[in-house]
Amino acid sequence: MIRTISWLALAAALVGACATTPRLNSPLASPRGASPVGFPSAIRTETSDVDFLKENAVSRSIALAQASDRTVDLLALSGGGAGGAFGAGVLIGLTQAGTRPRFEMVTGVSTGALIAPFAFLGPEWDDELRKAYAGEATGNLMQSRGVGALWDVGMFDGKPLRDLVARFVTDELVAAVAKKAAGGRLLIVATTNLDREETVVWDMGAIAMQGGDKARDLFRNVLVASASVPGVFPPVMIEVEKDGQVYQEMHVDGGASTPFFVAPEAIREIDTLSNSPRGANIYVIINGQSASASRTTSNNTIDIAARSFTSVLNHLTRSAISQTANFARDNNMSFRFTAIPSDVQFGGSLAFETPNMSETFIYGARCAAIGLVWVTRDQAAARSANEDAALKPFAEAGCPLLAPTR
């Protein structure tokens, strides 16, 4: 989430009145409890559906514990576009160091959703993850519609993104996810349902276990939707049904409603959470920067709007980090996170060119491989208090020195 995306979002809003493409088969917004045609309702839910989450929280936490290898490890991957090269590099660097956990639960938002299946499947899929994020695969991702954007949706053509997802989300990958999920592990991805203005969390393992072309196609569509930044890429239309009525939902980037998530907000409020995940390890990868370097803001509309938009997103990310740290503390879990520091040069979330992706990927891999990628909340707080000694090893290695979380 950078100045470029902010500018594009603003530009898309300004030309939006010219876009007249009609929506088909959607006289009404879909009701709560609707499900994709041919799939059970349990494959997804809105994060505001407290009853559904309460009913499933304890059983899911027990299943995670039973699927664990002595410890329960949870990974949350944020949005960030091209910044996903950092997260991909971190995972491969952890493999190289021999310190990569086997994650019992992986959640993803936006570019984090695209990384999530590879993180879930483990080091055996590192070659595919490297191909997807180390550079060349994304070189043609940003194909402008030009003046066509005035009459359609999205400043950029959505086909390259769909093709990228189709290239890597193969029948083999979906079958591998289904096999892992059958053992109790969870792969969860978030999109934003614009019609209802709600975060929707999708159980990708449950989708994969349905099997067949429909499962593969829905799996791909959810990933594309989660990565489709509003105004930048076209939204994804998903047909759902309830009580015999078919609706068409508009889904976009999960980052439009949440920067990342370990557990939906409603779960954090459940006092009866099973003891089974207590003591778990929570890891969060911010695929970008949680703070921008200080600079003088130009006195013009575009820069002011862009800077304001970035400020909101950064604060939301830091707030989510703080909330997750509190959730971990209250449930006797350990919490670590990482991000690209504000003082490290970063091309931004639309910098999909090969040199930028490669440089960001190598940075994440290098810091993870030498064991200097995870930062605790106390270390981040130490920086805010100018206690440089606590972070001296990170500084000397040029690895993550994070902005304060409070």
mmCIF file of C-alpha atoms in Angstrom:
data_model
loop_
_atom_site.group_PDB
_atom_site.id
_atom_site.type_symbol
_atom_site.label_atom_id
_atom_site.label_comp_id
_atom_site.label_asym_id
_atom_site.label_seq_id
_atom_site.Cartn_x
_atom_site.Cartn_y
_atom_site.Cartn_z
ATOM 1 C CA MET A 1 0.000 0.000 0.000
ATOM 2 C CA ILE A 2 2.025 2.915 -1.249
ATOM 3 C CA ARG A 3 1.727 6.287 -2.935
ATOM 4 C CA THR A 4 1.239 4.707 -6.358
ATOM 5 C CA ILE A 5 -1.699 2.559 -5.255
ATOM 6 C CA SER A 6 -3.129 5.535 -3.406
ATOM 7 C CA TRP A 7 -2.901 7.688 -6.517
ATOM 8 C CA LEU A 8 -4.478 4.986 -8.677
ATOM 9 C CA ALA A 9 -7.301 4.461 -6.205
ATOM 10 C CA LEU A 10 -7.972 8.183 -6.224
ATOM 11 C CA ALA A 11 -7.847 8.305 -10.023
ATOM 12 C CA ALA A 12 -10.210 5.331 -10.244
ATOM 13 C CA ALA A 13 -12.648 7.124 -7.951
ATOM 14 C CA LEU A 14 -12.507 10.255 -10.081
ATOM 15 C CA VAL A 15 -13.291 8.382 -13.309
ATOM 16 C CA GLY A 16 -15.749 5.996 -11.666
ATOM 17 C CA ALA A 17 -18.731 8.034 -12.776
ATOM 18 C CA CYS A 18 -17.797 7.223 -16.378
ATOM 19 C CA ALA A 19 -17.782 3.435 -15.839
ATOM 20 C CA THR A 20 -21.186 2.103 -16.778
ATOM 21 C CA THR A 21 -20.599 -1.659 -17.036
ATOM 22 C CA PRO A 22 -23.782 -3.238 -15.614
ATOM 23 C CA ARG A 23 -23.864 -5.973 -13.030
ATOM 24 C CA LEU A 24 -25.638 -9.095 -14.119
ATOM 25 C CA ASN A 25 -27.991 -11.354 -12.197
ATOM 26 C CA SER A 26 -27.777 -9.290 -9.011
ATOM 27 C CA PRO A 27 -31.044 -7.528 -8.257
ATOM 28 C CA LEU A 28 -30.267 -7.824 -4.537
ATOM 29 C CA ALA A 29 -27.191 -8.165 -2.369
ATOM 30 C CA SER A 30 -26.769 -11.724 -1.139
ATOM 31 C CA PRO A 31 -28.045 -12.537 2.365
ATOM 32 C CA ARG A 32 -25.908 -13.896 5.180
ATOM 33 C CA GLY A 33 -25.520 -17.654 4.922
ATOM 34 C CA ALA A 34 -25.439 -17.780 1.122
ATOM 35 C CA SER A 35 -22.793 -20.108 -0.305
ATOM 36 C CA PRO A 36 -21.099 -20.518 -3.683
ATOM 37 C CA VAL A 37 -23.223 -22.585 -6.030
ATOM 38 C CA GLY A 38 -22.513 -26.281 -5.444
ATOM 39 C CA PHE A 39 -20.633 -25.799 -2.156
ATOM 40 C CA PRO A 40 -21.723 -26.078 1.499
ATOM 41 C CA SER A 41 -22.059 -22.894 3.540
ATOM 42 C CA ALA A 42 -19.309 -24.049 5.929
ATOM 43 C CA ILE A 43 -16.561 -23.246 3.422
ATOM 44 C CA ARG A 44 -16.746 -19.547 4.305
ATOM 45 C CA THR A 45 -18.221 -17.004 6.672
ATOM 46 C CA GLU A 46 -18.269 -13.289 7.326
ATOM 47 C CA THR A 47 -16.137 -12.223 10.258
ATOM 48 C CA SER A 48 -19.210 -10.489 11.700
ATOM 49 C CA ASP A 49 -21.063 -13.835 11.956
ATOM 50 C CA VAL A 50 -20.330 -14.357 15.639
ATOM 51 C CA ASP A 51 -22.637 -17.358 16.048
ATOM 52 C CA PHE A 52 -20.927 -19.318 13.261
ATOM 53 C CA LEU A 53 -17.479 -18.480 14.617
ATOM 54 C CA LYS A 54 -18.393 -19.451 18.167
ATOM 55 C CA GLU A 55 -19.840 -22.759 17.013
ATOM 56 C CA ASN A 56 -16.625 -23.649 15.196
ATOM 57 C CA ALA A 57 -13.878 -22.054 17.295
ATOM 58 C CA VAL A 58 -13.408 -24.787 19.877
ATOM 59 C CA SER A 59 -13.635 -27.725 17.460
ATOM 60 C CA ARG A 60 -11.200 -26.059 15.084
ATOM 61 C CA SER A 61 -8.701 -25.300 17.842
ATOM 62 C CA ILE A 62 -8.823 -28.911 19.006
ATOM 63 C CA ALA A 63 -8.283 -30.118 15.434
ATOM 64 C CA LEU A 64 -5.249 -27.844 15.117
ATOM 65 C CA ALA A 65 -3.748 -29.256 18.300
ATOM 66 C CA GLN A 66 -4.292 -32.804 17.091
ATOM 67 C CA ALA A 67 -2.626 -31.970 13.779
ATOM 68 C CA SER A 68 0.380 -30.331 15.428
ATOM 69 C CA ASP A 69 3.928 -31.576 15.695
ATOM 70 C CA ARG A 70 4.187 -30.876 19.465
ATOM 71 C CA THR A 71 3.610 -27.116 19.032
ATOM 72 C CA VAL A 72 0.860 -25.215 17.241
ATOM 73 C CA ASP A 73 2.324 -22.655 14.831
ATOM 74 C CA LEU A 74 0.109 -20.006 13.222
ATOM 75 C CA LEU A 75 1.209 -17.784 10.320
ATOM 76 C CA ALA A 76 -0.572 -14.653 9.088
ATOM 77 C CA LEU A 77 0.461 -13.092 5.768
ATOM 78 C CA SER A 78 -0.559 -9.499 5.036
ATOM 79 C CA GLY A 79 -1.297 -7.717 1.796
ATOM 80 C CA GLY A 80 1.256 -5.577 0.021
ATOM 81 C CA GLY A 81 1.358 -6.376 -3.700
ATOM 82 C CA ALA A 82 4.952 -6.671 -4.871
ATOM 83 C CA GLY A 83 5.982 -6.632 -1.211
ATOM 84 C CA GLY A 84 4.955 -10.286 -1.250
ATOM 85 C CA ALA A 85 8.462 -10.923 -2.564
ATOM 86 C CA PHE A 86 9.657 -10.100 0.963
ATOM 87 C CA GLY A 87 7.359 -12.667 2.568
ATOM 88 C CA ALA A 88 8.236 -15.304 -0.011
ATOM 89 C CA GLY A 89 11.922 -14.639 0.604
ATOM 90 C CA VAL A 90 11.425 -14.895 4.373
ATOM 91 C CA LEU A 91 9.836 -18.340 4.039
ATOM 92 C CA ILE A 92 12.603 -19.640 1.795
ATOM 93 C CA GLY A 93 15.268 -18.118 4.058
ATOM 94 C CA LEU A 94 13.723 -19.925 7.022
ATOM 95 C CA THR A 95 13.910 -23.159 5.039
ATOM 96 C CA GLN A 96 17.586 -22.515 4.323
ATOM 97 C CA ALA A 97 18.246 -21.882 8.011
ATOM 98 C CA GLY A 98 16.335 -24.994 9.082
ATOM 99 C CA THR A 99 14.108 -22.874 11.329
ATOM 100 C CA ARG A 100 10.842 -22.876 9.376
ATOM 101 C CA PRO A 101 7.953 -24.203 11.449
ATOM 102 C CA ARG A 102 5.355 -26.538 10.016
ATOM 103 C CA PHE A 103 2.416 -24.177 10.237
ATOM 104 C CA GLU A 104 -0.814 -25.750 11.442
ATOM 105 C CA MET A 105 -2.758 -22.671 10.321
ATOM 106 C CA VAL A 106 -1.926 -20.168 7.593
ATOM 107 C CA THR A 107 -4.022 -17.096 6.819
ATOM 108 C CA GLY A 108 -3.552 -14.734 3.904
ATOM 109 C CA VAL A 109 -4.821 -11.399 2.644
ATOM 110 C CA SER A 110 -4.214 -10.028 -0.867
ATOM 111 C CA THR A 111 -0.656 -10.914 -1.946
ATOM 112 C CA GLY A 112 -0.461 -12.851 1.322
ATOM 113 C CA ALA A 113 -3.317 -14.996 0.046
ATOM 114 C CA LEU A 114 -1.256 -15.898 -3.020
ATOM 115 C CA ILE A 115 1.692 -16.910 -0.831
ATOM 116 C CA ALA A 116 -0.458 -18.749 1.706
ATOM 117 C CA PRO A 117 -0.877 -22.096 -0.139
ATOM 118 C CA PHE A 118 2.903 -22.426 -0.519
ATOM 119 C CA ALA A 119 3.475 -21.521 3.130
ATOM 120 C CA PHE A 120 0.836 -24.081 4.077
ATOM 121 C CA LEU A 121 2.320 -26.874 1.945
ATOM 122 C CA GLY A 122 5.850 -26.361 3.244
ATOM 123 C CA PRO A 123 9.410 -26.363 1.890
ATOM 124 C CA GLU A 124 8.625 -28.996 -0.762
ATOM 125 C CA TRP A 125 6.923 -26.181 -2.695
ATOM 126 C CA ASP A 126 9.718 -23.615 -2.299
ATOM 127 C CA ASP A 127 10.741 -23.899 -5.960
ATOM 128 C CA GLU A 128 7.254 -22.860 -7.053
ATOM 129 C CA LEU A 129 7.172 -20.057 -4.488
ATOM 130 C CA ARG A 130 10.516 -18.805 -5.765
ATOM 131 C CA LYS A 131 9.295 -18.855 -9.372
ATOM 132 C CA ALA A 132 6.170 -16.944 -8.388
ATOM 133 C CA TYR A 133 7.865 -14.179 -6.409
ATOM 134 C CA ALA A 134 11.588 -13.947 -7.179
ATOM 135 C CA GLY A 135 11.026 -11.799 -10.264
ATOM 136 C CA GLU A 136 10.217 -12.889 -13.779
ATOM 137 C CA ALA A 137 6.704 -14.330 -13.278
ATOM 138 C CA THR A 138 5.242 -10.924 -12.378
ATOM 139 C CA GLY A 139 7.046 -8.815 -14.970
ATOM 140 C CA ASN A 140 3.942 -8.347 -17.129
ATOM 141 C CA LEU A 141 1.385 -8.189 -14.337
ATOM 142 C CA MET A 142 0.629 -4.481 -14.654
ATOM 143 C CA GLN A 143 -0.985 -4.004 -18.071
ATOM 144 C CA SER A 144 -2.757 -0.658 -18.207
ATOM 145 C CA ARG A 145 -6.181 -0.418 -19.811
ATOM 146 C CA GLY A 146 -5.326 3.096 -20.960
ATOM 147 C CA VAL A 147 -8.406 5.119 -21.824
ATOM 148 C CA GLY A 148 -10.403 1.873 -21.612
ATOM 149 C CA ALA A 149 -10.356 2.293 -17.833
ATOM 150 C CA LEU A 150 -12.896 5.089 -18.293
ATOM 151 C CA TRP A 151 -15.528 2.594 -19.488
ATOM 152 C CA ASP A 152 -14.555 -0.503 -17.529
ATOM 153 C CA VAL A 153 -13.493 -1.321 -13.966
ATOM 154 C CA GLY A 154 -9.871 -1.350 -12.846
ATOM 155 C CA MET A 155 -6.962 0.738 -14.059
ATOM 156 C CA PHE A 156 -5.131 -2.467 -15.039
ATOM 157 C CA ASP A 157 -6.232 -5.534 -16.979
ATOM 158 C CA GLY A 158 -7.173 -8.406 -14.688
ATOM 159 C CA LYS A 159 -6.181 -11.189 -17.114
ATOM 160 C CA PRO A 160 -2.439 -11.243 -16.219
ATOM 161 C CA LEU A 161 -3.337 -11.714 -12.534
ATOM 162 C CA ARG A 162 -5.782 -14.503 -13.380
ATOM 163 C CA ASP A 163 -3.187 -16.139 -15.627
ATOM 164 C CA LEU A 164 -0.546 -15.903 -12.900
ATOM 165 C CA VAL A 165 -2.815 -17.613 -10.387
ATOM 166 C CA ALA A 166 -3.828 -20.280 -12.910
ATOM 167 C CA ARG A 167 -0.161 -20.991 -13.678
ATOM 168 C CA PHE A 168 0.700 -21.802 -10.082
ATOM 169 C CA VAL A 169 -2.610 -23.028 -8.647
ATOM 170 C CA THR A 170 -2.615 -26.342 -10.463
ATOM 171 C CA ASP A 171 -4.685 -29.462 -9.862
ATOM 172 C CA GLU A 172 -1.611 -30.865 -8.107
ATOM 173 C CA LEU A 173 -1.427 -27.929 -5.701
ATOM 174 C CA VAL A 174 -5.145 -28.080 -4.873
ATOM 175 C CA ALA A 175 -4.895 -31.838 -4.247
ATOM 176 C CA ALA A 176 -1.883 -31.284 -1.973
ATOM 177 C CA VAL A 177 -3.811 -28.657 0.025
ATOM 178 C CA ALA A 178 -6.756 -31.061 0.345
ATOM 179 C CA LYS A 179 -4.484 -33.788 1.703
ATOM 180 C CA LYS A 180 -2.964 -31.504 4.347
ATOM 181 C CA ALA A 181 -6.353 -30.062 5.304
ATOM 182 C CA ALA A 182 -7.801 -33.539 5.785
ATOM 183 C CA GLY A 183 -5.392 -33.923 8.704
ATOM 184 C CA GLY A 184 -6.909 -30.948 10.544
ATOM 185 C CA ARG A 185 -4.667 -28.101 9.398
ATOM 186 C CA LEU A 186 -6.236 -24.827 8.227
ATOM 187 C CA LEU A 187 -5.607 -22.614 5.212
ATOM 188 C CA ILE A 188 -7.748 -19.473 5.418
ATOM 189 C CA VAL A 189 -7.953 -16.572 2.947
ATOM 190 C CA ALA A 190 -9.842 -13.277 3.277
ATOM 191 C CA THR A 191 -11.702 -11.299 0.633
ATOM 192 C CA THR A 192 -13.936 -8.256 0.984
ATOM 193 C CA ASN A 193 -17.584 -8.548 -0.079
ATOM 194 C CA LEU A 194 -18.198 -4.999 -1.284
ATOM 195 C CA ASP A 195 -21.973 -5.407 -1.422
ATOM 196 C CA ARG A 196 -22.089 -6.132 2.303
ATOM 197 C CA GLU A 197 -18.873 -4.253 3.174
ATOM 198 C CA GLU A 198 -17.710 -7.275 5.163
ATOM 199 C CA THR A 199 -14.578 -9.371 5.418
ATOM 200 C CA VAL A 200 -15.244 -12.925 4.240
ATOM 201 C CA VAL A 201 -12.940 -15.726 5.393
ATOM 202 C CA TRP A 202 -12.680 -18.765 3.131
ATOM 203 C CA ASP A 203 -11.653 -22.241 4.263
ATOM 204 C CA MET A 204 -9.436 -23.069 1.303
ATOM 205 C CA GLY A 205 -8.764 -26.577 2.602
ATOM 206 C CA ALA A 206 -12.494 -27.305 2.658
ATOM 207 C CA ILE A 207 -12.805 -25.999 -0.900
ATOM 208 C CA ALA A 208 -9.878 -28.161 -2.029
ATOM 209 C CA MET A 209 -11.369 -31.257 -0.402
ATOM 210 C CA GLN A 210 -14.489 -30.878 -2.567
ATOM 211 C CA GLY A 211 -12.286 -31.920 -5.493
ATOM 212 C CA GLY A 212 -12.818 -31.511 -9.220
ATOM 213 C CA ASP A 213 -12.751 -28.596 -11.622
ATOM 214 C CA LYS A 214 -15.302 -26.557 -9.657
ATOM 215 C CA ALA A 215 -13.157 -26.707 -6.512
ATOM 216 C CA ARG A 216 -10.036 -25.713 -8.433
ATOM 217 C CA ASP A 217 -11.858 -22.838 -10.150
ATOM 218 C CA LEU A 218 -13.334 -21.489 -6.905
ATOM 219 C CA PHE A 219 -9.933 -21.854 -5.208
ATOM 220 C CA ARG A 220 -8.400 -19.721 -7.959
ATOM 221 C CA ASN A 221 -11.225 -17.166 -7.971
ATOM 222 C CA VAL A 222 -10.937 -16.584 -4.227
ATOM 223 C CA LEU A 223 -7.183 -15.991 -4.534
ATOM 224 C CA VAL A 224 -7.645 -13.599 -7.451
ATOM 225 C CA ALA A 225 -10.383 -11.747 -5.569
ATOM 226 C CA SER A 226 -8.252 -11.423 -2.452
ATOM 227 C CA ALA A 227 -5.450 -9.867 -4.530
ATOM 228 C CA SER A 228 -7.665 -7.543 -6.614
ATOM 229 C CA VAL A 229 -7.015 -4.066 -5.231
ATOM 230 C CA PRO A 230 -10.212 -1.996 -5.758
ATOM 231 C CA GLY A 231 -9.847 0.459 -8.607
ATOM 232 C CA VAL A 232 -6.540 -1.098 -9.653
ATOM 233 C CA PHE A 233 -7.722 -4.568 -10.747
ATOM 234 C CA PRO A 234 -11.285 -5.572 -11.661
ATOM 235 C CA PRO A 235 -13.353 -7.219 -8.900
ATOM 236 C CA VAL A 236 -14.245 -10.906 -9.014
ATOM 237 C CA MET A 237 -17.906 -11.863 -9.303
ATOM 238 C CA ILE A 238 -18.859 -15.016 -7.404
ATOM 239 C CA GLU A 239 -22.262 -16.634 -7.828
ATOM 240 C CA VAL A 240 -23.841 -17.803 -4.582
ATOM 241 C CA GLU A 241 -27.211 -19.193 -3.612
ATOM 242 C CA LYS A 242 -29.564 -19.452 -0.676
ATOM 243 C CA ASP A 243 -33.058 -20.909 -0.509
ATOM 244 C CA GLY A 244 -33.047 -21.496 -4.254
ATOM 245 C CA GLN A 245 -32.204 -17.858 -5.117
ATOM 246 C CA VAL A 246 -28.943 -17.165 -6.973
ATOM 247 C CA TYR A 247 -27.036 -13.932 -6.306
ATOM 248 C CA GLN A 248 -23.876 -12.418 -7.730
ATOM 249 C CA GLU A 249 -21.420 -11.073 -5.160
ATOM 250 C CA MET A 250 -18.619 -8.596 -5.856
ATOM 251 C CA HIS A 251 -15.393 -9.565 -4.083
ATOM 252 C CA VAL A 252 -12.194 -7.533 -3.923
ATOM 253 C CA ASP A 253 -8.918 -7.340 -2.021
ATOM 254 C CA GLY A 254 -9.169 -8.661 1.528
ATOM 255 C CA GLY A 255 -6.911 -5.757 2.467
ATOM 256 C CA ALA A 256 -9.839 -3.405 1.851
ATOM 257 C CA SER A 257 -11.270 -4.551 5.181
ATOM 258 C CA THR A 258 -8.379 -6.111 7.134
ATOM 259 C CA PRO A 259 -4.577 -5.803 6.788
ATOM 260 C CA PHE A 260 -4.068 -9.381 8.047
ATOM 261 C CA PHE A 261 -5.649 -11.698 10.572
ATOM 262 C CA VAL A 262 -4.706 -14.524 12.901
ATOM 263 C CA ALA A 263 -8.219 -15.029 14.191
ATOM 264 C CA PRO A 264 -11.370 -13.099 13.317
ATOM 265 C CA GLU A 265 -12.182 -10.372 15.816
ATOM 266 C CA ALA A 266 -15.163 -12.327 17.170
ATOM 267 C CA ILE A 267 -12.891 -15.261 18.066
ATOM 268 C CA ARG A 268 -10.796 -12.988 20.275
ATOM 269 C CA GLU A 269 -13.842 -12.319 22.402
ATOM 270 C CA ILE A 270 -14.709 -15.968 23.082
ATOM 271 C CA ASP A 271 -13.967 -16.788 26.706
ATOM 272 C CA THR A 272 -14.505 -20.509 26.125
ATOM 273 C CA LEU A 273 -11.607 -20.807 23.672
ATOM 274 C CA SER A 274 -10.199 -24.297 24.072
ATOM 275 C CA ASN A 275 -6.983 -24.693 26.008
ATOM 276 C CA SER A 276 -5.508 -26.627 23.081
ATOM 277 C CA PRO A 277 -3.975 -23.638 21.222
ATOM 278 C CA ARG A 278 -2.745 -21.945 24.378
ATOM 279 C CA GLY A 279 1.018 -21.754 24.199
ATOM 280 C CA ALA A 280 0.914 -21.625 20.395
ATOM 281 C CA ASN A 281 3.368 -19.576 18.351
ATOM 282 C CA ILE A 282 1.977 -16.726 16.237
ATOM 283 C CA TYR A 283 4.029 -15.357 13.344
ATOM 284 C CA VAL A 284 2.986 -12.380 11.207
ATOM 285 C CA ILE A 285 4.671 -11.338 7.958
ATOM 286 C CA ILE A 286 3.873 -7.805 6.819
ATOM 287 C CA ASN A 287 4.539 -7.826 3.088
ATOM 288 C CA GLY A 288 5.652 -4.234 2.976
ATOM 289 C CA GLN A 289 6.292 -1.415 5.423
ATOM 290 C CA SER A 290 4.187 -0.623 8.461
ATOM 291 C CA ALA A 291 5.480 2.940 8.490
ATOM 292 C CA SER A 292 6.754 5.351 5.865
ATOM 293 C CA ALA A 293 9.981 7.285 6.098
ATOM 294 C CA SER A 294 9.510 10.918 7.070
ATOM 295 C CA ARG A 295 9.489 13.355 4.171
ATOM 296 C CA THR A 296 7.933 16.678 3.318
ATOM 297 C CA THR A 297 4.479 16.281 1.791
ATOM 298 C CA SER A 298 3.976 18.324 -1.356
ATOM 299 C CA ASN A 299 1.199 20.908 -1.134
ATOM 300 C CA ASN A 300 -0.948 19.416 -3.887
ATOM 301 C CA THR A 301 -4.135 17.350 -3.948
ATOM 302 C CA ILE A 302 -2.643 14.072 -5.184
ATOM 303 C CA ASP A 303 0.252 13.949 -2.712
ATOM 304 C CA ILE A 304 -1.936 14.984 0.227
ATOM 305 C CA ALA A 305 -4.574 12.366 -0.635
ATOM 306 C CA ALA A 306 -1.978 9.667 -1.253
ATOM 307 C CA ARG A 307 -0.089 10.417 1.954
ATOM 308 C CA SER A 308 -3.327 10.440 3.964
ATOM 309 C CA PHE A 309 -4.390 7.091 2.478
ATOM 310 C CA THR A 310 -1.004 5.528 3.251
ATOM 311 C CA SER A 311 -1.142 6.925 6.782
ATOM 312 C CA VAL A 312 -4.516 5.253 7.404
ATOM 313 C CA LEU A 313 -3.261 1.904 6.101
ATOM 314 C CA ASN A 314 -0.066 2.044 8.153
ATOM 315 C CA HIS A 315 -1.993 2.854 11.312
ATOM 316 C CA LEU A 316 -4.442 0.015 10.630
ATOM 317 C CA THR A 317 -1.527 -2.384 10.229
ATOM 318 C CA ARG A 318 0.141 -1.259 13.439
ATOM 319 C CA SER A 319 -3.201 -1.447 15.254
ATOM 320 C CA ALA A 320 -3.689 -5.015 13.991
ATOM 321 C CA ILE A 321 -0.200 -5.909 15.204
ATOM 322 C CA SER A 322 -1.005 -4.515 18.638
ATOM 323 C CA GLN A 323 -4.355 -6.353 18.796
ATOM 324 C CA THR A 324 -2.718 -9.615 17.767
ATOM 325 C CA ALA A 325 -0.020 -9.162 20.393
ATOM 326 C CA ASN A 326 -2.724 -8.671 23.033
ATOM 327 C CA PHE A 327 -4.604 -11.751 21.796
ATOM 328 C CA ALA A 328 -1.380 -13.767 22.060
ATOM 329 C CA ARG A 329 -0.667 -12.468 25.558
ATOM 330 C CA ASP A 330 -4.192 -13.194 26.800
ATOM 331 C CA ASN A 331 -4.009 -16.768 25.486
ATOM 332 C CA ASN A 332 -0.444 -17.499 26.620
ATOM 333 C CA MET A 333 0.887 -17.546 23.062
ATOM 334 C CA SER A 334 4.218 -16.255 21.789
ATOM 335 C CA PHE A 335 4.106 -13.543 19.129
ATOM 336 C CA ARG A 336 6.684 -12.499 16.539
ATOM 337 C CA PHE A 337 6.353 -10.400 13.416
ATOM 338 C CA THR A 338 8.399 -8.878 10.631
ATOM 339 C CA ALA A 339 8.125 -6.191 7.965
ATOM 340 C CA ILE A 340 10.286 -4.188 5.619
ATOM 341 C CA PRO A 341 11.689 -1.339 7.727
ATOM 342 C CA SER A 342 10.800 2.228 6.816
ATOM 343 C CA ASP A 343 14.486 3.076 6.365
ATOM 344 C CA VAL A 344 15.053 0.327 3.786
ATOM 345 C CA GLN A 345 14.566 1.336 0.167
ATOM 346 C CA PHE A 346 11.467 -0.427 -1.168
ATOM 347 C CA GLY A 347 10.005 0.027 -4.623
ATOM 348 C CA GLY A 348 6.465 -0.279 -3.319
ATOM 349 C CA SER A 349 3.521 -2.568 -3.803
ATOM 350 C CA LEU A 350 3.192 -1.940 -7.550
ATOM 351 C CA ALA A 351 6.897 -2.466 -8.278
ATOM 352 C CA PHE A 352 6.460 -5.830 -9.987
ATOM 353 C CA GLU A 353 9.428 -5.357 -12.312
ATOM 354 C CA THR A 354 11.976 -8.176 -12.069
ATOM 355 C CA PRO A 355 14.836 -6.145 -10.482
ATOM 356 C CA ASN A 356 12.588 -4.796 -7.705
ATOM 357 C CA MET A 357 11.002 -8.164 -6.964
ATOM 358 C CA SER A 358 14.366 -9.901 -6.954
ATOM 359 C CA GLU A 359 15.952 -7.349 -4.620
ATOM 360 C CA THR A 360 13.043 -7.523 -2.158
ATOM 361 C CA PHE A 361 13.010 -11.331 -2.295
ATOM 362 C CA ILE A 362 16.761 -11.578 -1.637
ATOM 363 C CA TYR A 363 16.488 -9.139 1.289
ATOM 364 C CA GLY A 364 13.804 -11.220 3.013
ATOM 365 C CA ALA A 365 15.632 -14.495 2.344
ATOM 366 C CA ARG A 366 18.971 -13.161 3.618
ATOM 367 C CA CYS A 367 17.626 -11.818 6.891
ATOM 368 C CA ALA A 368 15.649 -14.999 7.571
ATOM 369 C CA ALA A 369 18.592 -17.244 6.714
ATOM 370 C CA ILE A 370 20.822 -15.539 9.300
ATOM 371 C CA GLY A 371 18.127 -15.588 11.976
ATOM 372 C CA LEU A 372 17.407 -11.852 12.052
ATOM 373 C CA VAL A 373 13.904 -11.540 10.704
ATOM 374 C CA TRP A 374 11.457 -11.989 13.603
ATOM 375 C CA VAL A 375 10.927 -9.116 16.022
ATOM 376 C CA THR A 376 8.973 -9.256 19.269
ATOM 377 C CA ARG A 377 6.679 -6.517 20.475
ATOM 378 C CA ASP A 378 9.162 -5.676 23.221
ATOM 379 C CA GLN A 379 11.930 -5.177 20.652
ATOM 380 C CA ALA A 380 9.702 -2.887 18.613
ATOM 381 C CA ALA A 381 8.863 -0.969 21.787
ATOM 382 C CA ALA A 382 12.571 -0.733 22.568
ATOM 383 C CA ARG A 383 13.117 1.045 19.314
ATOM 384 C CA SER A 384 10.340 3.510 20.051
ATOM 385 C CA ALA A 385 12.100 4.242 23.338
ATOM 386 C CA ASN A 386 15.434 4.632 21.515
ATOM 387 C CA GLU A 387 16.916 1.630 23.290
ATOM 388 C CA ASP A 388 19.200 0.861 20.375
ATOM 389 C CA ALA A 389 21.147 -1.858 22.182
ATOM 390 C CA ALA A 390 18.154 -4.201 22.038
ATOM 391 C CA LEU A 391 18.197 -4.070 18.262
ATOM 392 C CA LYS A 392 21.900 -3.679 17.610
ATOM 393 C CA PRO A 393 22.313 -7.104 15.909
ATOM 394 C CA PHE A 394 19.508 -6.232 13.483
ATOM 395 C CA ALA A 395 21.044 -2.864 12.682
ATOM 396 C CA GLU A 396 24.508 -4.316 12.063
ATOM 397 C CA ALA A 397 23.079 -6.893 9.646
ATOM 398 C CA GLY A 398 20.782 -4.423 7.896
ATOM 399 C CA CYS A 399 17.743 -6.531 8.757
ATOM 400 C CA PRO A 400 14.274 -5.628 10.105
ATOM 401 C CA LEU A 401 14.217 -2.658 12.448
ATOM 402 C CA LEU A 402 10.539 -1.976 12.808
ATOM 403 C CA ALA A 403 8.498 1.094 13.519
ATOM 404 C CA PRO A 404 6.842 1.222 16.939
ATOM 405 C CA THR A 405 3.572 -0.633 17.376
ATOM 406 C CA ARG A 406 2.033 1.751 19.886
#
